[in-house]
CSV table of C-alpha atoms and ligand atoms in Angstrom, one decimal:
chain,number,residue,atom,x,y,z
A,25,MET,CA,-10.8,-6.8,21.8
A,26,ARG,CA,-12.8,-5.0,24.4
A,27,ARG,CA,-13.0,-1.2,23.9
A,28,THR,CA,-12.3,-0.6,27.6
A,29,ARG,CA,-8.9,-2.4,27.2
A,30,LEU,CA,-8.0,-1.0,23.8
A,31,PHE,CA,-5.5,1.9,23.6
A,32,LEU,CA,-7.5,4.0,21.1
A,33,PRO,CA,-6.9,7.7,21.8
A,34,THR,CA,-9.5,9.3,19.5
A,35,LEU,CA,-9.3,13.0,19.2
A,36,LYS,CA,-12.1,15.6,19.0
A,37,ASP,CA,-9.9,18.4,17.7
A,38,VAL,CA,-7.3,17.8,15.1
A,39,PRO,CA,-4.2,20.0,14.5
A,40,SER,CA,-4.8,22.6,11.9
A,41,GLU,CA,-1.8,21.4,9.8
A,42,ALA,CA,-3.8,18.3,8.9
A,43,GLN,CA,-4.9,19.5,5.5
A,44,ILE,CA,-6.4,16.4,3.9
A,45,VAL,CA,-9.2,14.2,5.0
A,46,SER,CA,-7.1,11.0,5.5
A,47,HIS,CA,-4.6,12.8,7.7
A,48,ARG,CA,-7.4,14.3,9.8
A,49,LEU,CA,-9.2,11.0,10.1
A,50,MET,CA,-6.1,9.1,11.0
A,51,LEU,CA,-5.4,11.5,13.8
A,52,ARG,CA,-9.1,11.6,15.0
A,53,ALA,CA,-9.3,7.8,14.9
A,54,GLY,CA,-6.1,7.5,17.0
A,55,MET,CA,-4.3,5.5,14.3
A,56,VAL,CA,-1.0,7.4,14.3
A,57,GLN,CA,0.8,10.1,16.2
A,58,GLN,CA,3.4,12.4,14.8
A,59,ALA,CA,6.9,11.9,16.4
A,60,SER,CA,8.6,14.7,14.3
A,61,ALA,CA,8.1,16.1,10.9
A,62,GLY,CA,7.1,13.3,8.5
A,63,ILE,CA,7.8,10.6,11.1
A,64,TYR,CA,5.0,8.8,12.8
A,65,SER,CA,4.3,6.3,15.5
A,66,TRP,CA,1.6,3.7,14.6
A,67,LEU,CA,-0.9,3.2,17.4
A,68,PRO,CA,-2.8,-0.1,17.7
A,69,LEU,CA,-5.6,0.7,15.3
A,70,GLY,CA,-3.3,2.1,12.7
A,71,PHE,CA,-0.8,-0.7,13.2
A,72,ARG,CA,-3.4,-3.3,12.5
A,73,VAL,CA,-4.4,-1.6,9.3
A,74,LEU,CA,-0.7,-1.3,8.2
A,75,LYS,CA,-0.2,-5.0,8.9
A,76,LYS,CA,-3.2,-6.0,6.9
A,77,ILE,CA,-2.2,-3.9,3.9
A,78,GLU,CA,1.3,-5.4,4.2
A,79,GLN,CA,-0.2,-8.9,4.2
A,80,VAL,CA,-2.2,-8.3,1.0
A,81,VAL,CA,0.9,-6.9,-0.7
A,82,ARG,CA,2.9,-9.9,0.5
A,83,GLU,CA,0.4,-12.5,-0.7
A,84,GLU,CA,0.2,-10.9,-4.2
A,85,GLN,CA,4.0,-10.7,-4.4
A,86,ASP,CA,4.3,-14.4,-3.4
A,87,ARG,CA,1.6,-15.3,-5.9
A,88,ALA,CA,3.6,-13.7,-8.7
A,89,GLY,CA,6.6,-15.8,-7.8
A,90,ALA,CA,8.6,-13.3,-5.7
A,91,GLN,CA,10.5,-14.4,-2.5
A,92,GLU,CA,10.6,-12.4,0.6
A,93,VAL,CA,13.8,-11.3,2.3
A,94,LEU,CA,14.6,-8.6,4.8
A,95,MET,CA,17.5,-6.2,4.3
A,96,PRO,CA,18.7,-3.7,6.9
A,97,THR,CA,17.7,-0.1,7.0
A,98,VAL,CA,21.2,1.2,7.6
A,99,GLN,CA,23.6,0.7,4.6
A,100,SER,CA,27.2,1.4,3.9
A,101,ALA,CA,28.0,4.5,1.8
A,102,ASP,CA,30.7,2.5,0.0
A,103,LEU,CA,28.1,0.3,-1.7
A,104,TRP,CA,26.4,3.5,-3.0
A,105,ARG,CA,29.7,5.0,-4.1
A,106,ARG,CA,30.2,1.9,-6.3
A,107,SER,CA,26.9,2.5,-8.2
A,108,GLY,CA,27.7,6.2,-8.3
A,109,ARG,CA,24.5,7.1,-6.5
A,110,TYR,CA,26.0,8.3,-3.2
A,111,ASP,CA,26.7,11.7,-4.7
A,112,ASP,CA,23.8,11.8,-7.1
A,113,TYR,CA,21.1,11.2,-4.4
A,114,GLY,CA,21.5,14.6,-2.8
A,115,PRO,CA,20.0,16.0,0.4
A,116,GLU,CA,17.1,13.5,0.4
A,117,MET,CA,19.5,10.9,1.7
A,118,LEU,CA,20.0,10.7,5.4
A,119,ARG,CA,23.8,10.3,5.9
A,120,ILE,CA,25.2,8.9,9.1
A,121,ARG,CA,28.7,8.4,10.5
A,122,ASP,CA,29.4,5.5,12.8
A,123,ARG,CA,31.9,5.6,15.8
A,124,HIS,CA,34.7,4.5,13.5
A,125,ASP,CA,34.1,7.4,11.2
A,126,ARG,CA,32.6,5.2,8.5
A,127,ASP,CA,30.0,6.8,6.2
A,128,MET,CA,26.6,5.0,6.5
A,129,LEU,CA,23.2,6.0,5.3
A,130,TYR,CA,19.6,5.2,6.2
A,131,GLY,CA,18.3,3.5,3.0
A,132,PRO,CA,16.0,5.4,0.8
A,133,THR,CA,15.7,2.3,-1.5
A,134,ASN,CA,17.7,-0.9,-1.9
A,135,GLU,CA,18.9,-1.5,-5.5
A,136,GLU,CA,22.6,-1.6,-4.5
A,137,GLN,CA,22.1,-3.8,-1.5
A,138,ILE,CA,20.0,-6.5,-3.3
A,139,THR,CA,22.4,-6.4,-6.3
A,140,GLU,CA,25.3,-7.1,-4.0
A,141,ILE,CA,23.5,-10.1,-2.4
A,142,PHE,CA,22.7,-11.4,-5.8
A,143,ALA,CA,26.2,-10.9,-7.1
A,144,THR,CA,27.7,-12.8,-4.2
A,145,HIS,CA,25.7,-16.0,-4.9
A,146,ILE,CA,24.4,-16.2,-8.4
A,147,ARG,CA,26.8,-16.8,-11.3
A,148,SER,CA,24.9,-18.9,-13.8
A,149,TYR,CA,21.9,-18.3,-16.2
A,150,ARG,CA,20.5,-21.6,-14.8
A,151,ASP,CA,19.6,-19.8,-11.5
A,152,LEU,CA,17.6,-17.1,-13.3
A,153,PRO,CA,15.1,-15.6,-13.2
A,154,LYS,CA,14.8,-14.4,-9.6
A,155,MET,CA,12.5,-11.9,-7.9
A,156,LEU,CA,13.4,-10.9,-4.3
A,157,TYR,CA,11.5,-8.4,-2.2
A,158,HIS,CA,11.3,-7.0,1.3
A,159,ILE,CA,8.9,-4.8,3.2
A,160,GLN,CA,11.1,-2.4,5.2
A,161,TRP,CA,11.2,1.2,6.5
A,162,LYS,CA,12.8,3.8,4.3
A,163,PHE,CA,14.0,7.3,5.0
A,164,ARG,CA,13.9,10.2,2.5
A,165,ASP,CA,14.5,13.6,3.8
A,166,GLU,CA,11.7,15.1,1.8
A,167,VAL,CA,11.8,18.9,1.5
A,168,ARG,CA,8.1,19.1,2.3
A,169,PRO,CA,6.8,16.2,4.3
A,170,ARG,CA,3.0,16.6,4.3
A,171,PHE,CA,-0.4,14.9,4.2
A,172,GLY,CA,0.5,12.7,7.2
A,173,VAL,CA,1.7,9.3,6.2
A,174,MET,CA,1.2,10.0,2.5
A,175,ARG,CA,4.4,11.9,2.1
A,176,GLY,CA,6.5,11.0,5.1
A,177,ARG,CA,10.2,11.1,5.7
A,178,GLU,CA,10.2,7.6,7.2
A,179,PHE,CA,7.8,5.3,5.4
A,180,LEU,CA,7.2,1.6,4.9
A,181,MET,CA,7.8,0.3,1.4
A,182,LYS,CA,7.6,-3.0,-0.4
A,183,ASP,CA,10.4,-3.1,-2.8
A,184,ASN,CA,10.9,-6.0,-5.2
A,185,TYR,CA,13.9,-6.5,-7.5
A,186,SER,CA,14.0,-8.8,-10.5
A,187,PHE,CA,17.0,-10.4,-12.1
A,188,ASP,CA,16.9,-11.9,-15.6
A,189,LEU,CA,19.2,-13.1,-18.4
A,190,ASP,CA,17.9,-10.9,-21.2
A,191,PHE,CA,15.4,-8.2,-22.0
A,192,GLU,CA,12.7,-10.6,-23.1
A,193,SER,CA,12.7,-12.4,-19.8
A,194,ALA,CA,13.1,-9.1,-17.8
A,195,ARG,CA,10.0,-7.8,-19.6
A,196,LEU,CA,8.1,-10.8,-18.4
A,197,SER,CA,9.1,-10.1,-14.8
A,198,TYR,CA,8.1,-6.5,-15.2
A,199,ASP,CA,4.7,-7.7,-16.6
A,200,LYS,CA,4.2,-10.1,-13.7
A,201,MET,CA,4.7,-7.2,-11.3
A,202,PHE,CA,2.4,-5.0,-13.3
A,203,VAL,CA,-0.4,-7.6,-13.0
A,204,SER,CA,0.4,-8.3,-9.4
A,205,TYR,CA,0.0,-4.5,-8.7
A,206,LEU,CA,-3.4,-4.5,-10.4
A,207,ARG,CA,-4.5,-7.4,-8.2
A,208,THR,CA,-3.0,-5.9,-5.0
A,209,PHE,CA,-4.8,-2.5,-5.3
A,210,ALA,CA,-8.0,-4.2,-6.4
A,211,ARG,CA,-7.9,-6.3,-3.2
A,212,LEU,CA,-7.4,-3.2,-1.2
A,213,GLY,CA,-10.6,-1.8,-2.6
A,214,LEU,CA,-8.8,0.7,-4.8
A,215,LYS,CA,-9.1,1.7,-8.5
A,216,ALA,CA,-5.5,2.1,-9.5
A,217,VAL,CA,-4.6,3.3,-13.0
A,218,PRO,CA,-1.2,2.4,-14.4
A,219,MET,CA,0.4,5.3,-16.3
A,220,GLU,CA,3.6,5.6,-18.2
A,221,ALA,CA,6.1,7.5,-16.1
A,222,GLU,CA,9.5,9.1,-15.7
A,223,SER,CA,11.9,6.9,-13.9
A,224,GLY,CA,13.6,9.7,-11.9
A,225,PRO,CA,16.5,8.9,-9.6
A,226,ILE,CA,15.9,5.1,-9.9
A,227,GLY,CA,16.8,5.3,-13.6
A,228,GLY,CA,16.0,3.1,-16.6
A,229,ASN,CA,13.8,3.5,-19.6
A,230,LEU,CA,10.6,1.6,-18.9
A,231,SER,CA,8.5,2.7,-16.0
A,232,HIS,CA,4.9,2.8,-14.9
A,233,GLU,CA,3.3,4.6,-11.9
A,234,PHE,CA,0.1,3.2,-10.4
A,235,LEU,CA,-2.2,6.1,-9.3
A,236,ILE,CA,-5.5,6.0,-7.5
A,237,LEU,CA,-7.8,8.9,-8.4
A,238,ALA,CA,-8.3,11.4,-5.7
A,239,ASP,CA,-8.7,15.2,-5.7
A,240,THR,CA,-6.0,15.6,-3.1
A,241,GLY,CA,-3.4,13.7,-5.1
A,242,GLU,CA,-0.1,15.3,-5.8
A,243,SER,CA,0.1,14.1,-9.4
A,244,SER,CA,-1.9,15.2,-12.4
A,245,VAL,CA,-3.8,12.6,-14.3
A,246,TRP,CA,-5.0,12.5,-17.9
A,247,CYS,CA,-6.6,9.3,-19.0
A,248,ASP,CA,-9.3,7.5,-20.9
A,249,ARG,CA,-12.3,6.7,-18.7
A,250,ASP,CA,-11.9,3.0,-19.8
A,251,CYS,CA,-8.9,2.9,-17.5
A,252,VAL,CA,-11.0,3.6,-14.5
A,253,GLU,CA,-13.6,0.9,-15.4
A,254,PHE,CA,-11.4,-2.1,-15.6
A,255,ASP,CA,-12.2,-4.9,-13.1
A,256,MET,CA,-9.0,-6.8,-12.2
A,257,LEU,CA,-10.5,-9.2,-9.7
A,258,ALA,CA,-12.9,-10.4,-12.2
A,259,ARG,CA,-10.1,-12.2,-14.0
A,260,ALA,CA,-8.0,-15.1,-13.2
A,261,VAL,CA,-4.3,-14.8,-14.3
A,262,ASP,CA,-2.0,-17.7,-14.8
A,263,TYR,CA,1.5,-16.3,-13.9
A,264,GLU,CA,3.0,-19.4,-15.5
A,265,SER,CA,1.7,-18.4,-18.9
A,266,PRO,CA,3.7,-15.5,-20.4
A,267,ASP,CA,1.0,-14.9,-23.0
A,268,ALA,CA,-1.7,-14.6,-20.4
A,269,VAL,CA,0.3,-12.1,-18.3
A,270,ARG,CA,1.2,-10.1,-21.4
A,271,ALA,CA,-2.4,-10.0,-22.5
A,272,VAL,CA,-3.5,-8.3,-19.3
A,273,VAL,CA,-0.7,-5.8,-19.5
A,274,GLU,CA,-1.6,-4.9,-23.1
A,275,GLU,CA,-5.2,-4.5,-22.2
A,276,PHE,CA,-4.4,-2.1,-19.4
A,277,THR,CA,-1.8,-0.1,-21.2
A,278,ARG,CA,-3.8,0.4,-24.5
A,279,PRO,CA,-6.0,3.3,-23.4
A,280,TYR,CA,-4.3,6.7,-22.9
A,281,ALA,CA,-3.1,7.2,-19.3
A,282,ARG,CA,-0.3,9.6,-18.5
A,283,THR,CA,0.9,11.7,-15.6
A,284,ASP,CA,2.9,14.9,-15.4
A,285,GLU,CA,6.1,14.9,-17.6
A,286,LYS,CA,4.8,12.1,-19.8
A,287,HIS,CA,1.5,13.8,-20.7
A,288,ASP,CA,1.1,15.0,-24.3
A,289,GLU,CA,-2.0,17.1,-24.8
A,290,ALA,CA,-2.0,16.7,-28.6
A,291,VAL,CA,-1.9,12.9,-28.4
A,292,PHE,CA,-4.5,12.9,-25.6
A,293,GLU,CA,-6.9,14.9,-27.7
A,294,ALA,CA,-6.3,12.8,-30.8
A,295,GLU,CA,-6.7,9.5,-29.0
A,296,VAL,CA,-9.5,10.1,-26.6
A,297,PRO,CA,-12.9,11.5,-27.6
A,298,PRO,CA,-14.1,14.4,-25.3
A,299,GLU,CA,-16.7,12.3,-23.5
A,300,ARG,CA,-14.2,9.7,-22.5
A,301,ARG,CA,-11.5,12.2,-21.2
A,302,TYR,CA,-10.7,12.1,-17.5
A,303,VAL,CA,-8.6,15.0,-16.2
A,304,GLY,CA,-7.9,15.1,-12.5
A,305,ARG,CA,-5.5,14.2,-9.8
A,306,GLY,CA,-4.1,11.0,-8.4
A,307,ILE,CA,-2.1,9.5,-5.6
A,308,GLU,CA,0.9,7.4,-6.6
A,309,VAL,CA,0.8,4.2,-4.7
A,310,GLY,CA,3.2,2.1,-6.7
A,311,HIS,CA,6.0,2.6,-9.2
A,312,ILE,CA,7.7,0.0,-11.3
A,313,PHE,CA,11.0,0.3,-13.3
A,314,TYR,CA,13.0,-1.7,-15.8
A,315,PHE,CA,16.6,-0.4,-15.9
A,316,GLY,CA,18.7,-3.2,-17.5
A,317,ALA,CA,22.3,-3.2,-16.3
A,318,LYS,CA,22.3,0.2,-14.5
A,319,TYR,CA,23.2,-1.5,-11.2
A,320,SER,CA,24.3,-5.0,-12.3
A,321,GLU,CA,27.2,-3.6,-14.4
A,322,PRO,CA,28.9,-1.4,-11.8
A,323,LEU,CA,28.2,-3.9,-8.9
A,324,GLY,CA,29.3,-6.9,-10.8
A,325,ALA,CA,26.1,-8.9,-11.0
A,326,ARG,CA,27.1,-11.1,-13.9
A,327,VAL,CA,26.1,-14.6,-15.0
A,328,THR,CA,27.4,-17.0,-17.6
A,329,THR,CA,25.1,-17.8,-20.5
A,330,ALA,CA,24.5,-21.2,-22.1
A,331,ASN,CA,27.5,-20.4,-24.5
A,332,GLY,CA,29.8,-19.6,-21.7
A,333,GLU,CA,29.7,-15.8,-22.2
A,334,GLU,CA,29.6,-13.5,-19.1
A,335,VAL,CA,26.9,-10.9,-19.1
A,336,PRO,CA,25.4,-8.4,-16.6
A,337,VAL,CA,21.9,-9.3,-15.6
A,338,HIS,CA,18.9,-7.3,-16.6
A,339,MET,CA,17.1,-5.8,-13.6
A,340,GLY,CA,13.9,-4.1,-12.6
A,341,SER,CA,12.6,-2.7,-9.3
A,342,TYR,CA,9.1,-2.5,-8.1
A,343,GLY,CA,7.9,-0.3,-5.2
A,344,VAL,CA,4.6,-0.1,-3.3
A,345,GLY,CA,4.1,2.6,-0.6
A,346,VAL,CA,2.7,0.4,2.2
A,347,SER,CA,2.3,3.2,4.8
A,348,ARG,CA,1.1,5.6,2.1
A,349,LEU,CA,-1.7,3.2,1.2
A,350,ALA,CA,-3.2,3.5,4.7
A,351,GLY,CA,-3.8,7.1,3.9
A,352,ALA,CA,-4.7,6.5,0.3
A,353,VAL,CA,-7.4,3.9,1.2
A,354,ILE,CA,-9.0,6.5,3.5
A,355,GLU,CA,-8.9,9.2,0.8
A,356,ALA,CA,-10.8,6.7,-1.5
A,357,SER,CA,-13.2,5.5,1.2
A,358,HIS,CA,-14.7,7.8,3.8
A,359,ASP,CA,-17.8,9.9,4.4
A,360,GLU,CA,-18.9,12.7,6.7
A,361,GLN,CA,-18.9,10.4,9.7
A,362,GLY,CA,-15.5,8.9,9.3
A,363,ILE,CA,-13.5,6.1,7.7
A,364,VAL,CA,-15.2,3.3,5.7
A,365,TRP,CA,-12.7,0.4,5.7
A,366,PRO,CA,-12.9,-2.2,2.9
A,367,GLU,CA,-13.1,-5.6,4.6
A,368,SER,CA,-9.6,-6.6,3.4
A,369,VAL,CA,-7.9,-4.0,5.6
A,370,ALA,CA,-10.3,-3.1,8.4
A,371,PRO,CA,-8.6,-3.1,11.8
A,372,TYR,CA,-11.4,-5.2,13.2
A,373,GLY,CA,-14.1,-7.0,11.2
A,374,VAL,CA,-17.1,-6.1,13.3
A,375,GLY,CA,-18.0,-3.7,16.1
A,376,ILE,CA,-20.4,-4.7,18.9
A,377,VAL,CA,-22.2,-1.8,20.4
A,378,ASN,CA,-23.8,-2.4,23.8
A,379,LEU,CA,-26.4,0.3,24.3
A,380,ARG,CA,-26.9,-0.4,28.0
A,381,GLN,CA,-23.7,-1.5,29.6
A,382,GLY,CA,-24.5,-3.0,33.0
A,383,ASP,CA,-27.9,-4.4,32.0
A,384,ALA,CA,-27.6,-8.1,32.6
A,385,HIS,CA,-29.6,-9.0,29.4
A,386,CYS,CA,-27.6,-6.7,27.1
A,387,ASP,CA,-24.2,-7.7,28.7
A,388,SER,CA,-24.8,-11.4,28.3
A,389,ALA,CA,-26.0,-11.1,24.7
A,390,CYS,CA,-22.9,-9.0,23.9
A,391,ASP,CA,-20.6,-11.5,25.6
A,392,ASP,CA,-22.2,-14.2,23.6
A,393,LEU,CA,-21.8,-12.3,20.3
A,394,TYR,CA,-18.2,-11.4,21.2
A,395,ALA,CA,-17.3,-15.1,21.8
A,396,ARG,CA,-19.0,-16.4,18.7
A,397,LEU,CA,-17.7,-13.7,16.4
A,398,ALA,CA,-14.1,-14.4,17.4
A,399,HIS,CA,-13.3,-15.4,13.8
A,400,ARG,CA,-14.3,-11.9,12.6
A,401,GLU,CA,-12.0,-10.1,15.0
A,402,PRO,CA,-14.7,-8.2,16.9
A,403,LEU,CA,-14.2,-4.9,18.7
A,404,TYR,CA,-16.7,-4.8,21.6
A,405,ASP,CA,-17.6,-1.3,22.8
A,406,ASP,CA,-18.2,-2.2,26.5
A,407,ARG,CA,-17.7,1.4,27.8
A,408,PRO,CA,-20.4,2.9,30.1
A,409,GLU,CA,-20.9,5.6,27.5
A,410,ARG,CA,-24.0,7.2,26.0
A,411,ALA,CA,-25.3,5.5,22.8
A,412,GLY,CA,-24.6,8.6,20.8
A,413,VAL,CA,-20.9,8.6,21.7
A,414,LYS,CA,-20.6,4.9,20.9
A,415,PHE,CA,-22.3,5.3,17.5
A,416,ALA,CA,-20.1,8.3,16.6
A,417,ASP,CA,-16.9,6.5,17.5
A,418,MET,CA,-17.9,3.3,15.6
A,419,ASP,CA,-18.6,5.3,12.5
A,420,LEU,CA,-15.4,7.3,12.9
A,421,ILE,CA,-13.2,4.2,13.1
A,422,GLY,CA,-15.2,2.7,10.2
A,423,LEU,CA,-15.4,-1.1,10.8
A,424,PRO,CA,-17.4,-2.7,8.0
A,425,TRP,CA,-20.2,-4.1,10.3
A,426,GLN,CA,-21.7,-3.1,13.6
A,427,VAL,CA,-24.0,-5.2,15.7
A,428,ILE,CA,-26.1,-2.9,17.9
A,429,VAL,CA,-27.5,-4.5,21.1
A,430,GLY,CA,-30.2,-2.7,23.2
A,431,PRO,CA,-32.7,-3.7,25.8
A,432,ARG,CA,-35.8,-2.9,23.6
A,433,GLY,CA,-34.6,-5.0,20.7
A,434,LEU,CA,-33.6,-7.9,23.0
A,435,ASP,CA,-37.1,-8.0,24.5
A,436,LYS,CA,-38.3,-8.8,20.9
A,437,GLY,CA,-35.3,-11.2,20.5
A,438,SER,CA,-33.5,-8.9,18.0
A,439,VAL,CA,-30.4,-6.9,17.5
A,440,GLU,CA,-29.5,-4.4,14.7
A,441,LEU,CA,-27.0,-5.2,12.0
A,442,LYS,CA,-25.5,-2.1,10.4
A,443,CYS,CA,-23.5,-2.0,7.3
A,444,ARG,CA,-21.0,0.9,7.5
A,445,ALA,CA,-20.6,1.4,3.8
A,446,THR,CA,-24.3,1.8,3.0
A,447,GLY,CA,-25.5,2.9,6.4
A,448,GLU,CA,-28.3,0.3,6.2
A,449,ARG,CA,-29.6,-1.0,9.5
A,450,GLU,CA,-31.6,-4.2,9.8
A,451,GLU,CA,-33.4,-5.5,12.8
A,452,ILE,CA,-32.8,-9.3,12.9
A,453,SER,CA,-32.4,-12.0,15.5
A,454,LEU,CA,-29.0,-12.5,17.1
A,455,GLU,CA,-28.7,-15.9,15.4
A,456,SER,CA,-29.3,-14.4,12.0
A,457,ALA,CA,-26.8,-11.7,12.7
A,458,LEU,CA,-24.3,-14.3,13.5
A,459,ALA,CA,-25.2,-16.3,10.4
A,460,ARG,CA,-24.8,-13.2,8.2
A,461,LEU,CA,-21.4,-12.5,9.6
A,462,ALA,CA,-20.3,-16.2,9.4
B,505,5CA,N1,13.4,1.5,-5.7
B,505,5CA,C1,12.2,1.9,-6.4
B,505,5CA,C2,11.1,0.9,-6.5
B,505,5CA,S1,11.4,-0.5,-5.5
B,505,5CA,C3,11.6,3.1,-5.6
B,505,5CA,O1,12.1,3.5,-4.6
B,505,5CA,N2,10.5,3.7,-6.2
B,505,5CA,S2,9.7,5.0,-5.7
B,505,5CA,O2,10.6,6.0,-5.3
B,505,5CA,O3,8.8,5.3,-6.7
B,505,5CA,O4,9.0,4.6,-4.4
B,505,5CA,C4,8.0,3.5,-4.4
B,505,5CA,C5,6.8,3.9,-3.7
B,505,5CA,O5,7.0,4.3,-2.4
B,505,5CA,C6,6.0,5.1,-4.3
B,505,5CA,O6,5.2,4.7,-5.4
B,505,5CA,C7,5.2,5.6,-3.1
B,505,5CA,O7,4.0,4.9,-3.1
B,505,5CA,C8,6.1,5.3,-1.9
B,505,5CA,N3,6.7,6.5,-1.5
B,505,5CA,C9,7.8,7.1,-2.0
B,505,5CA,N4,8.1,8.2,-1.3
B,505,5CA,C10,7.3,8.2,-0.2
B,505,5CA,C11,7.1,9.1,0.9
B,505,5CA,N5,7.9,10.1,1.1
B,505,5CA,N6,6.2,8.8,1.8
B,505,5CA,C12,5.4,7.7,1.7
B,505,5CA,N7,5.5,6.9,0.6
B,505,5CA,C13,6.4,7.1,-0.3
């Protein structure tokens, strides 16, 4: 993409209500624009990041054996009356009436809807287990939408639902999602710590939240430093082996890690020696639940077992805040100059900075780079702007690599390769820059 063509409305001054760094940077870098309280439009740069996050989430869901579907955003109130949640959900639910005076709602989550789909088609234990997920917009009329996309009213969520014959098998589905979350967040360049959690309005009795550590987080965190030091990508996990999956979960749940209601100070102090105690704040980026027959019972999701008995299926649900992650990644990875994208979600892989637009030599070197870096999704800053403006903008939008092309360098046959994360700049030949970025 050429910068002169890109719709990238960067801002100099950000609205004062943007309290946290990710919100400020997302506005400054022209990623999103508020449409109304807690509701955002995603502009090209933000949209590219959102799609990349979504793709990492999708790949790790598929790898764990889940299948993607797409359910609607607008649901019928009757379905929710059958589970008893229509009245329970309260003012967070956006209730709508259609022209025939039927009660509808904009889905805050999809347990009822997926359970109905399952119940319509699956009757036998032979068709189990199943894991079905979608990546779809949700609406929750939060009392205090804030921190930009981190606590929105409309937000993009990946929600997966598992269906199993018995607790044993449901536990394995839960564990697979647990492992898939560790892999997902690690690929996004995040350290996410799983913590025992309350299950809230989703219900159930087994639940973990995945939090990334950040001072601006809304949740409190008490954990063993061991939790922060795990390296999930360093291991290969065979999802076909229940023992291998279980082993990872056990390793990650052994050290103390609790948030808010589940925290027990006495247990924390007894289990974790002072030098290993971590007390701080975190951002919840994922939440998984096992809730047995809470929805399958009232909605009639039953299967026949091998001995001909009819039983409700055991279910779990597993959420990732996809749009929240765009903000969370920035909270975890930025500096004074701007965003520092991990390679996996960067909106473009490399920026090309032409220091003297209009100079034949510079222009042709940049065109050459631009063509030959196509596989790295280059963003070519071809504006007739001062070098300082281009540098500041490139650092603000945080692409992992920059190739800086100027007349003096070119005379010696060289360009500069800058790594955004370390700030290191290296003068090398154009060919070596291409080789390094290959
Ligand atoms: N049905 C279950 C799991 S599929 C569920 O809804 N769980 S949840 O309520 O915990 O939400 C899942 C994830 O969505 C959260 O971990 C969080 O990352 C994200 N999320 C929840 N509320 C918001 C919000 N208001 N704005 C942005 N992301 C949110």
